[in-house]
Amino acid sequence: MRAMVVKNWGEPFTLEERPDPEPGPGEAVMKVRAAGVGLTLVTMRTGVFGGEAPRVMGHELGGDIVAVGEGVTNVAVGDRCAVYFYLNCGYCRWCRNGRETLCENHCGYVGVHRDGGYADYVCLPADNYLPIPEGLDYEGAAVAADAVNTPWHCMRERAQINPHDDVLLIGAGGGVGIHGVQVAKLFGARVIAVDVSEAKLDLARQWGADEVINVRAVNDLTAEVKKLTDGKGVEAAVDFYGAPETFQACIESLTRAGRAVVIGAQPGDVKVNPINLVITEQVITGSRHSTRAELMETMEVMARGDVKAVVGKRVHFTKVESLFNDLKGQQLLGRGGLLYD
Ligand SMILES: [Zn+2]
C-alpha cells in the first residue's frame, strides 16, 4: 500500500510503499475512503505529542472494514466506520464512567503512537472503529471524528450551553471552531464569533454566527463583548485558539455563573481572582476531545443534516503536504479533506 510517512518528527511527509497490514487478535483493518486534516496534526508532526517515528499520521478517518482479527465481534468486513482518536484502556474508572479521554492508562493517539490513515489501509484495535450511520458519507464521518465531536462534547458537557445563553467563540473560523459555531447554534445559543480575518468571520456568519468581532480590529476584546451583551457578558466563552491572552479575555468576558472553556491549548498562564470566583460562581475549565458515545451522537446529528462538514479544500492523500502548508499559512477555511482512490 501507499503510505505518507513522517520519517522523523518535524520532517515533511514522504510517500512510501509498505506491505498491506494484517489484523492481529482484537484488531481490524479499514480501507480508508476519506480523511480530515487540521491544525492539531501540524502541531503533532513537530513531535510534541510524543510517539515514535517513522509514523503514518492521520486520525480523522472514514472507510470500510476489509479484515478482522481473532476475537473481534463489534465490526465485520464491509462495515462503514469512523475512527476514534484516543488509544485508551477501556477498563479504568474513567473509561467505565464515560470519560475515556481521562483514561489512567492512556496509550496515546491514533496517528501518533500507532500508525494512522494517511495510507490506503489502517490497522487499529477493533474498539477504535464506530459504525457510520446511514445518510452520512465517509468525509462527513472523518470530519465528525475530531472537528465536530470535540465541540459537541464541549458545548454540552463543559460549556453547558442553553438556548438563552450568549456564547463567545474565539477562533470560530478555524477547522474545529466553524463546527463549534454550528453546534452552539444547534443548542440554541446566540453566538458571538471572534477571529483574525474577515474571510474567517464571513465563514462564521455563513454558518450561523449572530455577531462577529475581528480581534485585529479592536483594542479591547472584552469591552466589545460587553457592548454586544448590553454590559452583561457571556454565559459561556470557548477558546479554540487557547493563547493565554485569548483565554484571559474569555474569563473576563463572563457574566455571573459563566463558564470559560479552553479547547485549543497553548502554554502560558492566566490570572484568576479567587474572590471573584466565589462571588460569581464562574467556572474555568478545559474540554478534552469526546467520548465514543459522543462521536456516535455527533455522526447521528450530521446524518440528519443538523451539522454539516465544512471542508475548504480537498487533495489526494499523497498530496497532504500541500494542506499542511495551507494550515501553517492560515490559508485554509474550514477543514482540509483528503481523497482516496
Ligand atoms: Zn482507561
CSV table of C-alpha atoms and ligand atoms in Angstrom, one decimal:
chain,number,residue,atom,x,y,z
A,1,MET,CA,0.0,0.0,0.0
A,2,ARG,CA,0.9,3.7,-0.3
A,3,ALA,CA,1.6,5.5,3.0
A,4,MET,CA,2.6,9.1,3.8
A,5,VAL,CA,5.3,8.6,6.3
A,6,VAL,CA,7.0,11.1,8.7
A,7,LYS,CA,10.5,9.6,9.0
A,8,ASN,CA,11.5,11.8,11.9
A,9,TRP,CA,9.2,14.2,13.8
A,10,GLY,CA,9.4,17.7,12.3
A,11,GLU,CA,10.1,16.5,8.8
A,12,PRO,CA,7.7,16.6,5.8
A,13,PHE,CA,5.8,13.5,4.6
A,14,THR,CA,7.4,11.0,2.2
A,15,LEU,CA,5.4,8.6,0.0
A,16,GLU,CA,6.4,5.0,0.8
A,17,GLU,CA,5.3,1.6,-0.4
A,18,ARG,CA,4.5,-0.6,2.6
A,19,PRO,CA,3.0,-4.1,2.9
A,20,ASP,CA,-0.8,-4.1,3.4
A,21,PRO,CA,-1.5,-4.5,7.2
A,22,GLU,CA,-2.8,-7.8,8.6
A,23,PRO,CA,-5.0,-7.6,11.7
A,24,GLY,CA,-3.8,-9.3,14.9
A,25,PRO,CA,-6.1,-10.6,17.6
A,26,GLY,CA,-8.6,-7.8,18.6
A,27,GLU,CA,-7.7,-5.6,15.6
A,28,ALA,CA,-9.4,-4.7,12.3
A,29,VAL,CA,-8.1,-3.3,9.0
A,30,MET,CA,-10.0,-0.5,7.3
A,31,LYS,CA,-9.7,0.7,3.7
A,32,VAL,CA,-9.5,4.5,4.1
A,33,ARG,CA,-12.1,6.4,2.0
A,34,ALA,CA,-11.8,9.9,3.4
A,35,ALA,CA,-9.6,11.8,5.9
A,36,GLY,CA,-9.6,15.2,7.6
A,37,VAL,CA,-6.7,17.5,8.1
A,38,GLY,CA,-6.5,20.1,10.8
A,39,LEU,CA,-4.0,22.3,12.7
A,40,THR,CA,-3.6,19.8,15.5
A,41,LEU,CA,-1.8,17.5,13.1
A,42,VAL,CA,0.7,20.3,12.2
A,43,THR,CA,1.5,20.6,15.9
A,44,MET,CA,1.7,16.8,16.3
A,45,ARG,CA,4.2,16.5,13.5
A,46,THR,CA,6.6,18.6,15.4
A,47,GLY,CA,6.8,15.7,17.9
A,48,VAL,CA,5.4,17.5,21.0
A,49,PHE,CA,2.7,14.8,21.4
A,50,GLY,CA,5.4,12.1,21.8
A,51,GLY,CA,5.2,8.8,20.0
A,52,GLU,CA,7.9,7.2,17.9
A,53,ALA,CA,8.8,8.0,14.3
A,54,PRO,CA,8.8,6.8,11.5
A,55,ARG,CA,5.0,7.2,11.7
A,56,VAL,CA,2.0,7.2,9.4
A,57,MET,CA,-0.2,10.1,10.7
A,58,GLY,CA,-3.9,10.7,10.3
A,59,HIS,CA,-6.8,10.1,12.8
A,60,GLU,CA,-9.9,11.7,11.2
A,61,LEU,CA,-10.9,8.8,9.1
A,62,GLY,CA,-13.8,7.2,7.3
A,63,GLY,CA,-13.7,3.9,5.4
A,64,ASP,CA,-14.7,0.2,5.0
A,65,ILE,CA,-13.6,-2.7,7.2
A,66,VAL,CA,-11.8,-5.2,5.0
A,67,ALA,CA,-10.4,-7.7,7.5
A,68,VAL,CA,-10.9,-8.5,11.2
A,69,GLY,CA,-8.6,-10.4,13.6
A,70,GLU,CA,-9.4,-13.2,16.0
A,71,GLY,CA,-12.0,-12.4,18.7
A,72,VAL,CA,-13.4,-9.3,17.0
A,73,THR,CA,-17.2,-9.0,17.4
A,74,ASN,CA,-18.0,-5.3,17.2
A,75,VAL,CA,-17.2,-4.8,13.5
A,76,ALA,CA,-17.4,-7.1,10.4
A,77,VAL,CA,-16.0,-7.0,6.9
A,78,GLY,CA,-18.0,-4.5,4.8
A,79,ASP,CA,-18.9,-2.2,7.7
A,80,ARG,CA,-18.6,1.5,7.1
A,81,CYS,CA,-16.7,3.0,10.0
A,82,ALA,CA,-15.3,6.2,11.5
A,83,VAL,CA,-12.2,6.0,13.8
A,84,TYR,CA,-12.0,7.1,17.4
A,85,PHE,CA,-8.8,9.1,18.1
A,86,TYR,CA,-7.8,8.0,21.6
A,87,LEU,CA,-6.0,4.8,22.5
A,88,ASN,CA,-7.4,4.2,26.0
A,89,CYS,CA,-7.6,1.1,28.2
A,90,GLY,CA,-11.3,0.6,28.3
A,91,TYR,CA,-11.4,-0.7,31.9
A,92,CYS,CA,-10.2,2.0,34.3
A,93,ARG,CA,-12.8,4.0,36.2
A,94,TRP,CA,-12.6,6.9,33.8
A,95,CYS,CA,-13.1,4.6,30.8
A,96,ARG,CA,-16.0,3.0,32.6
A,97,ASN,CA,-17.8,6.1,33.7
A,98,GLY,CA,-17.9,7.7,30.2
A,99,ARG,CA,-14.9,10.0,30.4
A,100,GLU,CA,-12.4,7.9,28.5
A,101,THR,CA,-10.3,10.8,27.4
A,102,LEU,CA,-9.2,11.0,31.0
A,103,CYS,CA,-8.0,7.3,31.0
A,104,GLU,CA,-5.5,6.4,33.7
A,105,ASN,CA,-3.7,4.1,31.3
A,106,HIS,CA,-3.8,6.4,28.2
A,107,CYS,CA,-1.7,4.8,25.5
A,108,GLY,CA,-1.7,7.8,23.2
A,109,TYR,CA,-3.3,8.7,19.9
A,110,VAL,CA,-4.0,7.1,16.5
A,111,GLY,CA,-1.5,8.6,14.0
A,112,VAL,CA,0.9,9.5,16.8
A,113,HIS,CA,1.5,6.4,18.9
A,114,ARG,CA,0.5,3.9,16.3
A,115,ASP,CA,0.1,4.2,12.5
A,116,GLY,CA,-2.9,6.2,11.3
A,117,GLY,CA,-4.7,6.6,8.0
A,118,TYR,CA,-2.8,8.8,5.6
A,119,ALA,CA,-2.3,5.5,3.7
A,120,ASP,CA,-4.5,3.1,1.7
A,121,TYR,CA,-5.2,1.0,4.8
A,122,VAL,CA,-5.1,1.4,8.6
A,123,CYS,CA,-5.0,-1.3,11.2
A,124,LEU,CA,-6.3,-0.4,14.7
A,125,PRO,CA,-7.8,-2.0,17.8
A,126,ALA,CA,-11.4,-3.0,16.8
A,127,ASP,CA,-12.7,-0.8,19.7
A,128,ASN,CA,-11.5,2.2,17.8
A,129,TYR,CA,-14.0,1.7,15.0
A,130,LEU,CA,-17.5,3.1,15.2
A,131,PRO,CA,-20.2,2.5,12.6
A,132,ILE,CA,-21.2,5.4,10.3
A,133,PRO,CA,-25.0,5.9,10.3
A,134,GLU,CA,-26.9,5.8,7.1
A,135,GLY,CA,-27.1,9.2,5.5
A,136,LEU,CA,-23.6,10.3,6.4
A,137,ASP,CA,-20.8,10.0,3.9
A,138,TYR,CA,-17.1,9.0,4.6
A,139,GLU,CA,-15.9,12.6,4.5
A,140,GLY,CA,-18.6,13.7,7.0
A,141,ALA,CA,-17.6,10.8,9.3
A,142,ALA,CA,-14.0,11.8,9.1
A,143,VAL,CA,-14.7,15.4,10.0
A,144,ALA,CA,-17.1,14.2,12.7
A,145,ALA,CA,-14.3,12.3,14.4
A,146,ASP,CA,-12.4,15.4,15.6
A,147,ALA,CA,-13.7,18.7,14.3
A,148,VAL,CA,-17.4,18.1,15.3
A,149,ASN,CA,-17.3,15.6,18.2
A,150,THR,CA,-14.8,17.9,20.1
A,151,PRO,CA,-17.2,21.0,20.1
A,152,TRP,CA,-20.2,18.6,20.7
A,153,HIS,CA,-18.6,17.4,24.0
A,154,CYS,CA,-17.5,21.0,24.8
A,155,MET,CA,-20.8,22.7,24.3
A,156,ARG,CA,-23.0,20.2,26.1
A,157,GLU,CA,-20.8,18.9,28.9
A,158,ARG,CA,-18.2,21.6,29.6
A,159,ALA,CA,-19.8,24.9,28.5
A,160,GLN,CA,-23.3,23.6,29.2
A,161,ILE,CA,-24.9,25.7,26.6
A,162,ASN,CA,-28.6,26.6,27.0
A,163,PRO,CA,-30.9,28.3,24.5
A,164,HIS,CA,-30.9,31.6,26.4
A,165,ASP,CA,-27.1,31.8,26.5
A,166,ASP,CA,-24.8,34.3,24.8
A,167,VAL,CA,-21.7,32.4,23.8
A,168,LEU,CA,-18.3,33.7,22.8
A,169,LEU,CA,-16.3,31.6,20.4
A,170,ILE,CA,-12.7,32.5,19.9
A,171,GLY,CA,-11.2,31.0,16.7
A,172,ALA,CA,-14.7,30.5,15.3
A,173,GLY,CA,-13.5,30.5,11.7
A,174,GLY,CA,-11.0,27.6,12.2
A,175,GLY,CA,-11.5,23.9,11.4
A,176,VAL,CA,-12.9,23.0,14.8
A,177,GLY,CA,-14.4,26.4,15.5
A,178,ILE,CA,-16.6,26.6,12.5
A,179,HIS,CA,-18.2,23.3,13.6
A,180,GLY,CA,-18.4,24.8,17.1
A,181,VAL,CA,-20.5,27.6,15.7
A,182,GLN,CA,-22.9,25.1,14.3
A,183,VAL,CA,-23.1,23.0,17.4
A,184,ALA,CA,-23.6,26.1,19.7
A,185,LYS,CA,-26.4,27.2,17.3
A,186,LEU,CA,-27.9,23.7,17.5
A,187,PHE,CA,-28.1,24.1,21.3
A,188,GLY,CA,-29.9,27.4,20.7
A,189,ALA,CA,-27.2,29.9,21.8
A,190,ARG,CA,-26.6,33.4,20.5
A,191,VAL,CA,-23.1,33.1,19.1
A,192,ILE,CA,-20.5,35.9,19.1
A,193,ALA,CA,-17.7,34.7,16.8
A,194,VAL,CA,-14.1,36.0,17.1
A,195,ASP,CA,-11.3,35.5,14.6
A,196,VAL,CA,-8.4,37.3,12.9
A,197,SER,CA,-9.6,37.8,9.3
A,198,GLU,CA,-12.7,38.9,7.5
A,199,ALA,CA,-12.7,35.7,5.4
A,200,LYS,CA,-12.9,33.6,8.6
A,201,LEU,CA,-15.6,35.9,10.1
A,202,ASP,CA,-17.6,35.7,6.9
A,203,LEU,CA,-17.5,31.9,7.1
A,204,ALA,CA,-18.6,32.0,10.8
A,205,ARG,CA,-21.5,34.3,9.8
A,206,GLN,CA,-22.4,31.9,6.9
A,207,TRP,CA,-22.6,29.0,9.4
A,208,GLY,CA,-24.8,30.8,11.9
A,209,ALA,CA,-22.8,33.3,14.0
A,210,ASP,CA,-25.1,36.1,15.2
A,211,GLU,CA,-22.3,38.7,15.8
A,212,VAL,CA,-18.7,38.8,14.8
A,213,ILE,CA,-15.6,40.6,16.1
A,214,ASN,CA,-12.3,40.9,14.2
A,215,VAL,CA,-9.8,40.7,17.1
A,216,ARG,CA,-7.2,42.5,15.0
A,217,ALA,CA,-9.6,45.5,14.5
A,218,VAL,CA,-10.4,46.1,18.2
A,219,ASN,CA,-8.3,47.3,21.1
A,220,ASP,CA,-10.2,45.6,23.9
A,221,LEU,CA,-12.0,42.3,23.1
A,222,THR,CA,-13.7,42.1,26.5
A,223,ALA,CA,-15.2,45.6,26.1
A,224,GLU,CA,-16.6,44.7,22.6
A,225,VAL,CA,-18.2,41.5,24.1
A,226,LYS,CA,-19.8,43.6,26.9
A,227,LYS,CA,-21.0,46.1,24.3
A,228,LEU,CA,-22.7,43.3,22.3
A,229,THR,CA,-24.4,41.9,25.5
A,230,ASP,CA,-25.6,45.2,27.0
A,231,GLY,CA,-22.9,45.1,29.6
A,232,LYS,CA,-23.8,41.7,30.9
A,233,GLY,CA,-21.1,39.5,29.4
A,234,VAL,CA,-21.5,35.9,28.1
A,235,GLU,CA,-22.8,32.8,29.8
A,236,ALA,CA,-20.1,30.8,28.1
A,237,ALA,CA,-16.8,31.5,26.4
A,238,VAL,CA,-15.0,28.9,24.4
A,239,ASP,CA,-11.4,29.3,23.3
A,240,PHE,CA,-10.4,27.2,20.2
A,241,TYR,CA,-7.1,29.1,19.9
A,242,GLY,CA,-6.0,28.9,23.6
A,243,ALA,CA,-3.3,31.5,23.9
A,244,PRO,CA,-3.0,33.0,27.5
A,245,GLU,CA,-4.3,36.4,26.2
A,246,THR,CA,-7.3,35.0,24.4
A,247,PHE,CA,-8.3,32.7,27.4
A,248,GLN,CA,-7.8,35.7,29.7
A,249,ALA,CA,-10.3,37.6,27.5
A,250,CYS,CA,-12.7,34.6,27.8
A,251,ILE,CA,-12.5,34.7,31.6
A,252,GLU,CA,-13.0,38.5,31.8
A,253,SER,CA,-16.0,38.3,29.3
A,254,LEU,CA,-18.1,36.0,31.6
A,255,THR,CA,-21.2,37.0,33.3
A,256,ARG,CA,-22.2,35.6,36.7
A,257,ALA,CA,-22.2,31.7,36.7
A,258,GLY,CA,-20.4,31.9,33.3
A,259,ARG,CA,-18.2,29.1,32.0
A,260,ALA,CA,-14.8,29.7,30.3
A,261,VAL,CA,-13.6,26.6,28.4
A,262,VAL,CA,-10.3,26.1,26.7
A,263,ILE,CA,-10.0,23.6,23.8
A,264,GLY,CA,-7.0,24.6,21.8
A,265,ALA,CA,-4.4,24.9,24.4
A,266,GLN,CA,-1.1,26.8,24.2
A,267,PRO,CA,1.4,27.1,27.1
A,268,GLY,CA,1.2,30.1,29.5
A,269,ASP,CA,-0.6,31.4,32.5
A,270,VAL,CA,-3.9,33.3,33.1
A,271,LYS,CA,-4.9,35.4,36.1
A,272,VAL,CA,-7.8,34.4,38.3
A,273,ASN,CA,-9.1,36.3,41.3
A,274,PRO,CA,-10.5,33.7,43.9
A,275,ILE,CA,-12.8,36.3,45.4
A,276,ASN,CA,-14.4,36.8,42.1
A,277,LEU,CA,-15.0,33.1,41.6
A,278,VAL,CA,-16.8,32.9,45.0
A,279,ILE,CA,-19.0,35.9,44.2
A,280,THR,CA,-19.9,34.9,40.7
A,281,GLU,CA,-19.7,31.1,40.8
A,282,GLN,CA,-17.9,31.2,37.5
A,283,VAL,CA,-16.3,28.0,36.1
A,284,ILE,CA,-12.9,28.0,34.4
A,285,THR,CA,-12.1,24.7,32.8
A,286,GLY,CA,-10.9,22.7,29.8
A,287,SER,CA,-12.5,20.3,27.3
A,288,ARG,CA,-10.8,17.2,26.0
A,289,HIS,CA,-11.9,15.7,22.7
A,290,SER,CA,-15.0,13.4,23.1
A,291,THR,CA,-16.1,10.0,24.2
A,292,ARG,CA,-17.0,7.3,21.7
A,293,ALA,CA,-20.7,7.8,22.6
A,294,GLU,CA,-20.4,11.5,21.8
A,295,LEU,CA,-18.8,10.6,18.4
A,296,MET,CA,-21.7,8.3,17.7
A,297,GLU,CA,-24.2,11.1,18.6
A,298,THR,CA,-22.2,13.6,16.5
A,299,MET,CA,-22.5,11.3,13.5
A,300,GLU,CA,-26.2,10.9,14.1
A,301,VAL,CA,-26.9,14.7,14.1
A,302,MET,CA,-24.7,15.1,11.0
A,303,ALA,CA,-26.6,12.3,9.2
A,304,ARG,CA,-29.8,14.3,9.9
A,305,GLY,CA,-28.1,17.3,8.4
A,306,ASP,CA,-28.2,19.4,11.6
A,307,VAL,CA,-24.4,19.9,11.5
A,308,LYS,CA,-22.6,19.9,8.2
A,309,ALA,CA,-18.9,19.2,7.5
A,310,VAL,CA,-17.2,22.4,6.3
A,311,VAL,CA,-14.3,21.4,4.1
A,312,GLY,CA,-12.4,24.2,2.5
A,313,LYS,CA,-10.1,22.3,0.2
A,314,ARG,CA,-9.6,18.7,-0.9
A,315,VAL,CA,-6.5,17.0,-2.3
A,316,HIS,CA,-5.4,13.4,-2.9
A,317,PHE,CA,-3.9,11.9,0.3
A,318,THR,CA,-0.5,11.6,-1.4
A,319,LYS,CA,-0.6,15.5,-1.6
A,320,VAL,CA,-1.3,16.0,2.1
A,321,GLU,CA,1.8,18.2,2.5
A,322,SER,CA,0.2,21.0,0.5
A,323,LEU,CA,-2.7,21.1,3.1
A,324,PHE,CA,-0.1,21.3,5.9
A,325,ASN,CA,1.4,24.3,4.1
A,326,ASP,CA,-2.0,25.9,3.8
A,327,LEU,CA,-2.7,25.3,7.5
A,328,LYS,CA,0.7,26.8,8.5
A,329,GLY,CA,0.0,29.9,6.4
A,330,GLN,CA,-3.6,30.2,7.8
A,331,GLN,CA,-4.8,29.8,4.2
A,332,LEU,CA,-7.4,27.1,4.8
A,333,LEU,CA,-11.0,27.9,5.6
A,334,GLY,CA,-12.7,25.1,7.5
A,335,ARG,CA,-11.3,21.5,7.5
A,336,GLY,CA,-8.9,20.1,4.9
A,337,GLY,CA,-10.1,16.9,3.2
A,338,LEU,CA,-8.1,14.0,1.7
A,339,LEU,CA,-9.3,12.0,-1.2
A,340,TYR,CA,-8.6,8.3,-1.7
A,341,ASP,CA,-8.9,6.0,-4.8
B,1,ZN,ZN,-8.9,3.7,30.9
